[in-house]
mmCIF file of C-alpha atoms in Angstrom:
data_model
loop_
_atom_site.group_PDB
_atom_site.id
_atom_site.type_symbol
_atom_site.label_atom_id
_atom_site.label_comp_id
_atom_site.label_asym_id
_atom_site.label_seq_id
_atom_site.Cartn_x
_atom_site.Cartn_y
_atom_site.Cartn_z
ATOM 1 C CA UNK A 14 8.618 14.148 42.284
ATOM 2 C CA UNK A 15 10.576 15.747 39.208
ATOM 3 C CA UNK A 16 10.346 14.161 35.783
ATOM 4 C CA UNK A 17 13.295 12.052 34.854
ATOM 5 C CA UNK A 18 14.126 9.563 32.121
ATOM 6 C CA UNK A 19 14.391 5.513 32.473
ATOM 7 C CA UNK A 20 16.984 3.339 30.324
ATOM 8 C CA UNK A 21 17.453 -0.147 30.889
ATOM 9 C CA UNK A 22 20.884 -2.224 30.720
ATOM 10 C CA UNK A 23 21.464 -5.905 29.554
ATOM 11 C CA UNK A 24 24.801 -6.271 31.380
ATOM 12 C CA UNK A 25 27.191 -4.513 33.511
ATOM 13 C CA UNK A 26 29.290 -2.564 30.810
ATOM 14 C CA UNK A 27 25.950 -1.435 29.301
ATOM 15 C CA UNK A 28 24.784 -0.101 32.619
ATOM 16 C CA UNK A 29 28.001 1.909 33.179
ATOM 17 C CA UNK A 30 28.171 3.523 29.934
ATOM 18 C CA UNK A 31 24.557 4.557 30.204
ATOM 19 C CA UNK A 32 25.355 5.751 33.360
ATOM 20 C CA UNK A 33 26.452 9.517 33.510
ATOM 21 C CA UNK A 34 27.307 10.661 37.106
ATOM 22 C CA UNK A 35 27.516 14.060 36.085
ATOM 23 C CA UNK A 36 24.029 14.639 35.486
ATOM 24 C CA UNK A 37 23.041 12.873 38.687
ATOM 25 C CA UNK A 38 22.240 9.562 36.960
ATOM 26 C CA UNK A 39 21.214 6.715 39.458
ATOM 27 C CA UNK A 40 21.138 2.597 39.348
ATOM 28 C CA UNK A 41 17.531 1.057 40.108
ATOM 29 C CA UNK A 42 17.792 -2.380 41.689
ATOM 30 C CA UNK A 43 15.502 -2.883 44.091
ATOM 31 C CA UNK A 44 14.220 0.755 44.512
ATOM 32 C CA UNK A 45 13.307 0.591 48.378
ATOM 33 C CA UNK A 46 15.479 3.415 49.281
ATOM 34 C CA UNK A 47 16.060 5.057 46.181
ATOM 35 C CA UNK A 48 12.128 5.598 44.947
ATOM 36 C CA UNK A 49 11.214 6.986 48.578
ATOM 37 C CA UNK A 50 14.061 9.522 48.099
ATOM 38 C CA UNK A 51 13.148 10.283 44.660
ATOM 39 C CA UNK A 52 9.294 11.015 45.794
ATOM 40 C CA UNK A 53 10.581 13.247 48.886
ATOM 41 C CA UNK A 54 12.979 15.297 46.341
ATOM 42 C CA UNK A 55 16.022 14.455 47.897
ATOM 43 C CA UNK A 56 17.437 12.356 45.625
ATOM 44 C CA UNK A 57 17.120 14.135 41.882
ATOM 45 C CA UNK A 58 18.224 12.140 38.775
ATOM 46 C CA UNK A 59 18.102 13.006 35.297
ATOM 47 C CA UNK A 60 18.101 9.347 34.644
ATOM 48 C CA UNK A 61 17.165 6.096 36.236
ATOM 49 C CA UNK A 62 19.312 2.882 34.791
ATOM 50 C CA UNK A 63 17.545 -0.159 35.419
ATOM 51 C CA UNK A 64 19.696 -2.860 36.055
ATOM 52 C CA UNK A 65 17.518 -5.914 37.251
ATOM 53 C CA UNK A 66 18.402 -7.371 34.058
ATOM 54 C CA UNK A 67 22.067 -7.677 33.915
ATOM 55 C CA UNK A 68 22.632 -11.172 35.299
ATOM 56 C CA UNK A 69 23.880 -10.456 39.098
ATOM 57 C CA UNK A 70 21.308 -12.366 41.053
ATOM 58 C CA UNK A 71 22.883 -15.543 41.856
ATOM 59 C CA UNK A 72 24.624 -17.075 44.810
ATOM 60 C CA UNK A 73 27.626 -19.168 43.967
ATOM 61 C CA UNK A 74 29.500 -21.423 46.319
ATOM 62 C CA UNK A 75 33.129 -21.242 45.858
ATOM 63 C CA UNK A 76 35.173 -24.271 45.809
ATOM 64 C CA UNK A 77 36.804 -23.338 49.179
ATOM 65 C CA UNK A 78 33.423 -23.024 51.051
ATOM 66 C CA UNK A 79 32.994 -19.331 50.582
ATOM 67 C CA UNK A 80 30.264 -17.529 48.568
ATOM 68 C CA UNK A 81 29.812 -15.292 45.828
ATOM 69 C CA UNK A 82 26.795 -13.200 46.027
ATOM 70 C CA UNK A 83 25.465 -11.087 42.874
ATOM 71 C CA UNK A 84 24.707 -7.598 43.910
ATOM 72 C CA UNK A 85 21.091 -8.226 42.704
ATOM 73 C CA UNK A 86 20.684 -11.326 45.092
ATOM 74 C CA UNK A 87 17.229 -10.596 46.884
ATOM 75 C CA UNK A 88 17.473 -10.226 50.709
ATOM 76 C CA UNK A 89 15.065 -12.964 51.502
ATOM 77 C CA UNK A 90 17.016 -15.343 48.678
ATOM 78 C CA UNK A 91 20.192 -14.980 50.506
ATOM 79 C CA UNK A 92 18.815 -15.446 53.975
ATOM 80 C CA UNK A 93 17.041 -18.549 53.061
ATOM 81 C CA UNK A 94 20.412 -19.671 51.291
ATOM 82 C CA UNK A 95 21.227 -23.083 52.999
ATOM 83 C CA UNK A 96 24.685 -22.259 53.046
ATOM 84 C CA UNK A 97 24.372 -19.056 54.584
ATOM 85 C CA UNK A 98 22.056 -20.297 57.315
ATOM 86 C CA UNK A 99 24.671 -22.837 58.190
ATOM 87 C CA UNK A 100 28.097 -21.313 57.522
ATOM 88 C CA UNK A 101 27.313 -17.578 57.791
ATOM 89 C CA UNK A 102 24.354 -17.210 60.223
ATOM 90 C CA UNK A 103 25.219 -13.567 61.378
ATOM 91 C CA UNK A 104 24.526 -12.800 57.981
ATOM 92 C CA UNK A 105 21.069 -14.617 57.737
ATOM 93 C CA UNK A 106 19.949 -13.186 61.256
ATOM 94 C CA UNK A 107 21.035 -10.012 60.281
ATOM 95 C CA UNK A 108 18.934 -9.779 57.165
ATOM 96 C CA UNK A 109 15.992 -11.483 58.908
ATOM 97 C CA UNK A 110 15.835 -8.618 61.669
ATOM 98 C CA UNK A 111 15.641 -5.789 58.976
ATOM 99 C CA UNK A 112 12.537 -4.161 57.349
ATOM 100 C CA UNK A 113 9.602 -6.538 56.327
ATOM 101 C CA UNK A 114 9.150 -9.459 54.250
ATOM 102 C CA UNK A 115 7.894 -7.665 51.345
ATOM 103 C CA UNK A 116 10.769 -5.205 51.617
ATOM 104 C CA UNK A 117 13.115 -8.150 51.743
ATOM 105 C CA UNK A 118 11.425 -9.663 48.769
ATOM 106 C CA UNK A 119 12.603 -6.296 46.656
ATOM 107 C CA UNK A 120 15.947 -5.081 48.639
ATOM 108 C CA UNK A 121 18.746 -5.990 46.964
ATOM 109 C CA UNK A 122 22.458 -7.477 48.282
ATOM 110 C CA UNK A 123 24.020 -4.053 46.561
ATOM 111 C CA UNK A 124 21.398 -1.802 47.210
ATOM 112 C CA UNK A 125 21.796 -2.633 51.245
ATOM 113 C CA UNK A 126 25.565 -1.773 51.009
ATOM 114 C CA UNK A 127 24.329 1.633 49.641
ATOM 115 C CA UNK A 128 21.189 2.447 51.808
ATOM 116 C CA UNK A 129 21.225 6.157 52.868
ATOM 117 C CA UNK A 130 20.491 7.404 56.520
ATOM 118 C CA UNK A 131 16.637 7.508 57.853
ATOM 119 C CA UNK A 132 17.888 10.602 59.636
ATOM 120 C CA UNK A 133 14.482 13.109 59.331
ATOM 121 C CA UNK A 134 16.677 16.207 58.838
ATOM 122 C CA UNK A 135 18.291 14.649 55.815
ATOM 123 C CA UNK A 136 14.949 13.161 54.409
ATOM 124 C CA UNK A 137 12.338 16.442 55.237
ATOM 125 C CA UNK A 138 14.210 18.500 52.625
ATOM 126 C CA UNK A 139 13.681 21.408 54.652
ATOM 127 C CA UNK A 140 16.555 21.250 57.447
ATOM 128 C CA UNK A 141 20.128 21.980 57.226
ATOM 129 C CA UNK A 142 21.911 18.993 56.607
ATOM 130 C CA UNK A 143 25.631 18.601 54.951
ATOM 131 C CA UNK A 144 24.843 15.171 53.718
ATOM 132 C CA UNK A 145 21.818 16.308 51.331
ATOM 133 C CA UNK A 146 23.388 19.815 50.601
ATOM 134 C CA UNK A 147 27.123 20.121 51.743
ATOM 135 C CA UNK A 148 27.683 23.190 53.764
ATOM 136 C CA UNK A 149 24.069 24.035 55.125
ATOM 137 C CA UNK A 150 24.752 22.644 58.216
ATOM 138 C CA UNK A 151 23.665 19.775 60.394
ATOM 139 C CA UNK A 152 20.121 20.220 62.117
ATOM 140 C CA UNK A 153 21.166 17.139 64.264
ATOM 141 C CA UNK A 154 23.540 18.582 66.419
ATOM 142 C CA UNK A 155 21.218 20.484 68.520
ATOM 143 C CA UNK A 156 17.933 19.085 67.704
ATOM 144 C CA UNK A 157 15.999 16.043 68.280
ATOM 145 C CA UNK A 158 18.830 13.218 67.893
ATOM 146 C CA UNK A 159 17.760 10.202 69.853
ATOM 147 C CA UNK A 160 18.419 7.898 66.951
ATOM 148 C CA UNK A 161 21.632 9.480 65.752
ATOM 149 C CA UNK A 162 25.126 8.071 65.987
ATOM 150 C CA UNK A 163 27.721 8.316 68.736
ATOM 151 C CA UNK A 164 30.857 6.460 67.190
ATOM 152 C CA UNK A 165 32.298 8.022 63.857
ATOM 153 C CA UNK A 166 30.821 11.563 64.152
ATOM 154 C CA UNK A 167 31.952 14.493 62.988
ATOM 155 C CA UNK A 168 30.902 18.463 63.752
ATOM 156 C CA UNK A 169 29.350 18.256 59.875
ATOM 157 C CA UNK A 170 27.160 14.776 60.591
ATOM 158 C CA UNK A 171 25.990 12.808 63.041
ATOM 159 C CA UNK A 172 23.632 10.627 60.884
ATOM 160 C CA UNK A 173 23.476 6.805 61.412
ATOM 161 C CA UNK A 174 24.015 4.087 58.896
ATOM 162 C CA UNK A 175 20.702 2.220 58.961
ATOM 163 C CA UNK A 176 21.818 -1.269 57.562
ATOM 164 C CA UNK A 177 21.523 -4.471 59.305
ATOM 165 C CA UNK A 178 22.912 -6.572 56.479
ATOM 166 C CA UNK A 179 25.996 -4.509 56.214
ATOM 167 C CA UNK A 180 26.862 -4.766 59.993
ATOM 168 C CA UNK A 181 27.055 -8.913 59.468
ATOM 169 C CA UNK A 182 29.289 -8.128 56.445
ATOM 170 C CA UNK A 183 31.621 -6.135 58.175
ATOM 171 C CA UNK A 184 31.992 -9.040 61.130
ATOM 172 C CA UNK A 185 32.335 -11.252 58.159
ATOM 173 C CA UNK A 186 35.598 -9.351 56.584
ATOM 174 C CA UNK A 187 33.775 -9.403 52.926
ATOM 175 C CA UNK A 188 34.953 -8.216 50.104
ATOM 176 C CA UNK A 189 32.926 -5.572 47.445
ATOM 177 C CA UNK A 190 33.323 -6.403 43.808
ATOM 178 C CA UNK A 191 32.803 -3.255 41.219
ATOM 179 C CA UNK A 192 32.752 -2.383 37.908
ATOM 180 C CA UNK A 193 33.271 0.937 36.689
ATOM 181 C CA UNK A 194 34.551 3.213 34.005
ATOM 182 C CA UNK A 195 37.879 2.594 35.237
ATOM 183 C CA UNK A 196 37.554 -1.420 35.314
ATOM 184 C CA UNK A 197 36.907 -3.951 38.070
ATOM 185 C CA UNK A 198 38.028 -3.568 41.675
ATOM 186 C CA UNK A 199 37.987 -5.989 44.537
ATOM 187 C CA UNK A 200 37.281 -3.501 48.130
ATOM 188 C CA UNK A 201 37.828 -4.766 51.252
ATOM 189 C CA UNK A 202 34.473 -4.049 53.397
ATOM 190 C CA UNK A 203 36.230 -2.112 55.855
ATOM 191 C CA UNK A 204 37.367 0.426 53.700
ATOM 192 C CA UNK A 205 34.207 0.777 51.382
ATOM 193 C CA UNK A 206 32.285 3.063 54.063
ATOM 194 C CA UNK A 207 33.439 6.732 54.528
ATOM 195 C CA UNK A 208 33.396 8.346 57.892
ATOM 196 C CA UNK A 209 31.454 11.659 57.371
ATOM 197 C CA UNK A 210 34.277 13.977 58.241
ATOM 198 C CA UNK A 211 34.014 17.006 56.155
ATOM 199 C CA UNK A 212 32.370 15.629 53.267
ATOM 200 C CA UNK A 213 29.337 13.567 54.885
ATOM 201 C CA UNK A 214 27.763 13.581 51.398
ATOM 202 C CA UNK A 215 30.319 10.872 50.282
ATOM 203 C CA UNK A 216 29.320 7.608 51.715
ATOM 204 C CA UNK A 217 31.687 5.005 49.857
ATOM 205 C CA UNK A 218 34.902 5.122 47.721
ATOM 206 C CA UNK A 219 32.626 4.297 44.882
ATOM 207 C CA UNK A 220 33.913 6.008 42.089
ATOM 208 C CA UNK A 221 31.146 8.192 39.961
ATOM 209 C CA UNK A 222 29.199 5.576 37.852
ATOM 210 C CA UNK A 223 30.591 2.671 39.573
ATOM 211 C CA UNK A 224 28.650 -0.379 40.090
ATOM 212 C CA UNK A 225 28.485 -2.843 42.963
ATOM 213 C CA UNK A 226 28.510 -6.445 41.005
ATOM 214 C CA UNK A 227 29.074 -8.859 44.061
ATOM 215 C CA UNK A 228 30.032 -9.443 47.555
ATOM 216 C CA UNK A 229 32.486 -12.418 48.499
ATOM 217 C CA UNK A 230 32.566 -14.188 51.750
ATOM 218 C CA UNK A 231 35.699 -16.314 52.907
ATOM 219 C CA UNK A 232 34.801 -19.930 54.244
ATOM 220 C CA UNK A 233 34.734 -19.693 58.152
ATOM 221 C CA UNK A 234 37.294 -21.948 59.830
ATOM 222 C CA UNK A 235 36.086 -24.905 61.615
ATOM 223 C CA UNK A 236 34.164 -24.381 64.396
ATOM 224 C CA UNK A 237 33.482 -20.607 64.067
ATOM 225 C CA UNK A 238 29.943 -19.269 65.420
ATOM 226 C CA UNK A 239 28.225 -16.027 64.681
ATOM 227 C CA UNK A 240 25.283 -14.349 65.525
ATOM 228 C CA UNK A 241 23.421 -10.862 65.477
ATOM 229 C CA UNK A 242 21.634 -9.180 68.100
ATOM 230 C CA UNK A 243 19.595 -6.227 67.419
ATOM 231 C CA UNK A 244 17.925 -3.578 70.309
ATOM 232 C CA UNK A 245 15.273 -1.379 68.770
ATOM 233 C CA UNK A 246 11.574 0.250 70.037
ATOM 234 C CA UNK A 247 9.777 -2.528 68.547
ATOM 235 C CA UNK A 248 9.997 -6.126 67.346
ATOM 236 C CA UNK A 249 9.099 -5.688 63.860
ATOM 237 C CA UNK A 250 10.246 -2.857 60.993
ATOM 238 C CA UNK A 251 12.068 -0.780 63.234
ATOM 239 C CA UNK A 252 15.997 0.334 62.413
ATOM 240 C CA UNK A 253 18.200 -0.353 65.121
ATOM 241 C CA UNK A 254 18.828 1.577 68.250
ATOM 242 C CA UNK A 255 22.148 -0.444 68.922
ATOM 243 C CA UNK A 256 23.295 -3.875 67.455
ATOM 244 C CA UNK A 257 26.047 -6.399 67.529
ATOM 245 C CA UNK A 258 27.308 -8.622 65.091
ATOM 246 C CA UNK A 259 29.648 -11.225 66.687
ATOM 247 C CA UNK A 260 31.818 -14.092 65.106
ATOM 248 C CA UNK A 261 34.459 -16.277 67.097
ATOM 249 C CA UNK A 262 36.571 -19.185 66.959
ATOM 250 C CA UNK A 263 36.705 -21.099 70.206
ATOM 251 C CA UNK A 264 40.158 -22.497 71.389
ATOM 252 C CA UNK A 265 40.176 -26.207 71.062
ATOM 253 C CA UNK A 266 40.473 -26.439 75.113
ATOM 254 C CA UNK A 267 40.172 -24.270 78.018
ATOM 255 C CA UNK A 268 36.771 -22.724 77.004
ATOM 256 C CA UNK A 269 38.516 -19.543 75.495
ATOM 257 C CA UNK A 270 38.055 -17.461 72.377
ATOM 258 C CA UNK A 271 41.081 -18.072 69.691
ATOM 259 C CA UNK A 272 39.474 -15.234 67.743
ATOM 260 C CA UNK A 273 36.919 -12.528 68.546
ATOM 261 C CA UNK A 274 35.360 -10.100 65.893
ATOM 262 C CA UNK A 275 32.795 -7.729 66.515
ATOM 263 C CA UNK A 276 30.781 -4.931 64.443
ATOM 264 C CA UNK A 277 28.206 -2.699 65.826
ATOM 265 C CA UNK A 278 25.177 -1.074 64.191
ATOM 266 C CA UNK A 279 22.887 1.821 65.111
ATOM 267 C CA UNK A 280 25.248 3.701 66.931
ATOM 268 C CA UNK A 281 27.764 5.117 64.334
ATOM 269 C CA UNK A 282 28.147 6.604 61.017
ATOM 270 C CA UNK A 283 29.271 3.194 59.049
ATOM 271 C CA UNK A 284 29.540 -0.367 60.057
ATOM 272 C CA UNK A 285 31.579 -0.153 63.144
ATOM 273 C CA UNK A 286 34.247 -2.894 63.774
ATOM 274 C CA UNK A 287 35.733 -2.706 67.590
ATOM 275 C CA UNK A 288 38.965 -3.776 67.193
ATOM 276 C CA UNK A 289 40.429 -2.825 70.126
ATOM 277 C CA UNK A 290 38.024 -4.617 72.068
ATOM 278 C CA UNK A 291 38.125 -7.704 70.046
ATOM 279 C CA UNK A 292 42.051 -7.491 70.588
ATOM 280 C CA UNK A 293 41.254 -7.577 74.675
ATOM 281 C CA UNK A 294 39.404 -11.192 74.223
ATOM 282 C CA UNK A 295 41.299 -13.003 71.842
ATOM 283 C CA UNK A 296 42.516 -15.735 74.165
ATOM 284 C CA UNK A 297 40.429 -14.843 77.330
ATOM 285 C CA UNK A 298 37.357 -16.586 78.782
ATOM 286 C CA UNK A 299 33.752 -15.547 77.870
ATOM 287 C CA UNK A 300 33.305 -14.813 81.383
ATOM 288 C CA UNK A 301 31.029 -11.636 82.428
ATOM 289 C CA UNK A 302 33.765 -9.619 83.603
ATOM 290 C CA UNK A 303 36.005 -10.293 80.566
ATOM 291 C CA UNK A 304 32.717 -9.519 78.303
ATOM 292 C CA UNK A 305 31.982 -6.034 80.017
ATOM 293 C CA UNK A 306 35.493 -5.007 79.987
ATOM 294 C CA UNK A 307 35.743 -5.416 76.205
ATOM 295 C CA UNK A 308 32.468 -3.383 75.674
ATOM 296 C CA UNK A 309 33.663 -0.859 77.766
ATOM 297 C CA UNK A 310 36.595 -0.558 75.694
ATOM 298 C CA UNK A 311 34.414 -0.681 72.555
ATOM 299 C CA UNK A 312 32.601 2.291 73.659
ATOM 300 C CA UNK A 313 35.392 4.399 74.927
ATOM 301 C CA UNK A 314 35.604 6.834 72.183
ATOM 302 C CA UNK A 315 31.603 7.325 71.858
ATOM 303 C CA UNK A 316 30.280 11.036 71.496
ATOM 304 C CA UNK A 317 26.985 10.923 72.875
ATOM 305 C CA UNK A 318 24.701 14.033 72.132
ATOM 306 C CA UNK A 319 21.826 15.447 74.317
ATOM 307 C CA UNK A 320 19.136 12.812 73.690
ATOM 308 C CA UNK A 321 21.418 9.790 72.332
ATOM 309 C CA UNK A 322 23.586 9.166 75.452
ATOM 310 C CA UNK A 323 21.498 6.033 76.389
ATOM 311 C CA UNK A 324 22.771 4.559 73.467
ATOM 312 C CA UNK A 325 26.516 4.038 75.170
ATOM 313 C CA UNK A 326 25.393 1.569 77.947
ATOM 314 C CA UNK A 327 22.777 -0.074 75.318
ATOM 315 C CA UNK A 328 25.780 -0.810 72.984
ATOM 316 C CA UNK A 329 27.708 -2.250 75.787
ATOM 317 C CA UNK A 330 24.697 -4.420 76.609
ATOM 318 C CA UNK A 331 24.482 -5.470 73.317
ATOM 319 C CA UNK A 332 27.976 -6.746 73.004
ATOM 320 C CA UNK A 333 27.679 -8.782 76.218
ATOM 321 C CA UNK A 334 24.550 -10.189 74.979
ATOM 322 C CA UNK A 335 25.594 -11.216 71.494
ATOM 323 C CA UNK A 336 29.087 -12.838 72.872
ATOM 324 C CA UNK A 337 27.466 -14.683 75.588
ATOM 325 C CA UNK A 338 25.007 -16.133 73.340
ATOM 326 C CA UNK A 339 27.578 -17.030 70.758
ATOM 327 C CA UNK A 340 29.926 -18.379 73.253
ATOM 328 C CA UNK A 341 26.927 -20.856 74.763
ATOM 329 C CA UNK A 342 26.734 -22.299 71.408
ATOM 330 C CA UNK A 343 25.228 -21.587 68.069
ATOM 331 C CA UNK A 344 22.075 -19.964 68.169
ATOM 332 C CA UNK A 345 19.007 -21.086 65.433
ATOM 333 C CA UNK A 346 18.787 -18.527 62.531
ATOM 334 C CA UNK A 347 14.904 -17.642 62.953
ATOM 335 C CA UNK A 348 12.563 -18.856 59.838
ATOM 336 C CA UNK A 349 11.899 -16.360 57.469
#
């Protein structure tokens, strides 16, 4: 670990003023990803700006039934919130599917959006990695890539985005609020994360020094149901091999879908909406043939590598499983 300085901010404006992006400064919240990467010498901040006391740790129920979630709300508090469990069960279940209870007690809403990949070539600080050192290459392309992405990939990077929470926020059409040197922004969640392309080191559209202040969720319409299904090597504390967040509004009659949203995790370089598959299901029935056709459509653009081709079928099955569960009724969120 290299030496760095530490400062503490008391509000968002002070935090932004103290943060010098040109010197590699970093904001410190829960630190569940950042501190690991500092110890591994993958991230080398000149200064850590502690933002834990700037007052962004509240969950506010909005007059229209939506939620305003401060960026510093801890994952465990968000998953336990009664409104989240009642109106946004996909979010509660996604959070409780990730990490351990100890980490959820520290991890924050804003930090979860900015999780760095668990690609071993990114974290080993030795292998070629365009995400860590642009222009050096991607060792995962022809290396051991069992856990890597099959959607949204490029010749520069096939690293998966690791967050469970972010997949749920994608299907909920959340918005991200920020504060930075150029003022405040409200960013649709679909626009927040970037595909790797030729610049995999740029993972979001945040400006240098810009700080996430909140996530906003719109109130779900009457009858909406949502759920999250995660497939992994072991039941606890493992990242997704494939996951699906689904959100439906049933039609009033006929047992059909009026609206469907699907997002995938564990298989893509960012939280991945499959809008073509959603459109295919809108107005249809939740029978096996329709669900399978939608899953086939969702994975039609997959680009598997040598060790992760199994994810194509796995992702199809998790889509069918998640939609089948939520079409049959609203599942109950697990206990924390």
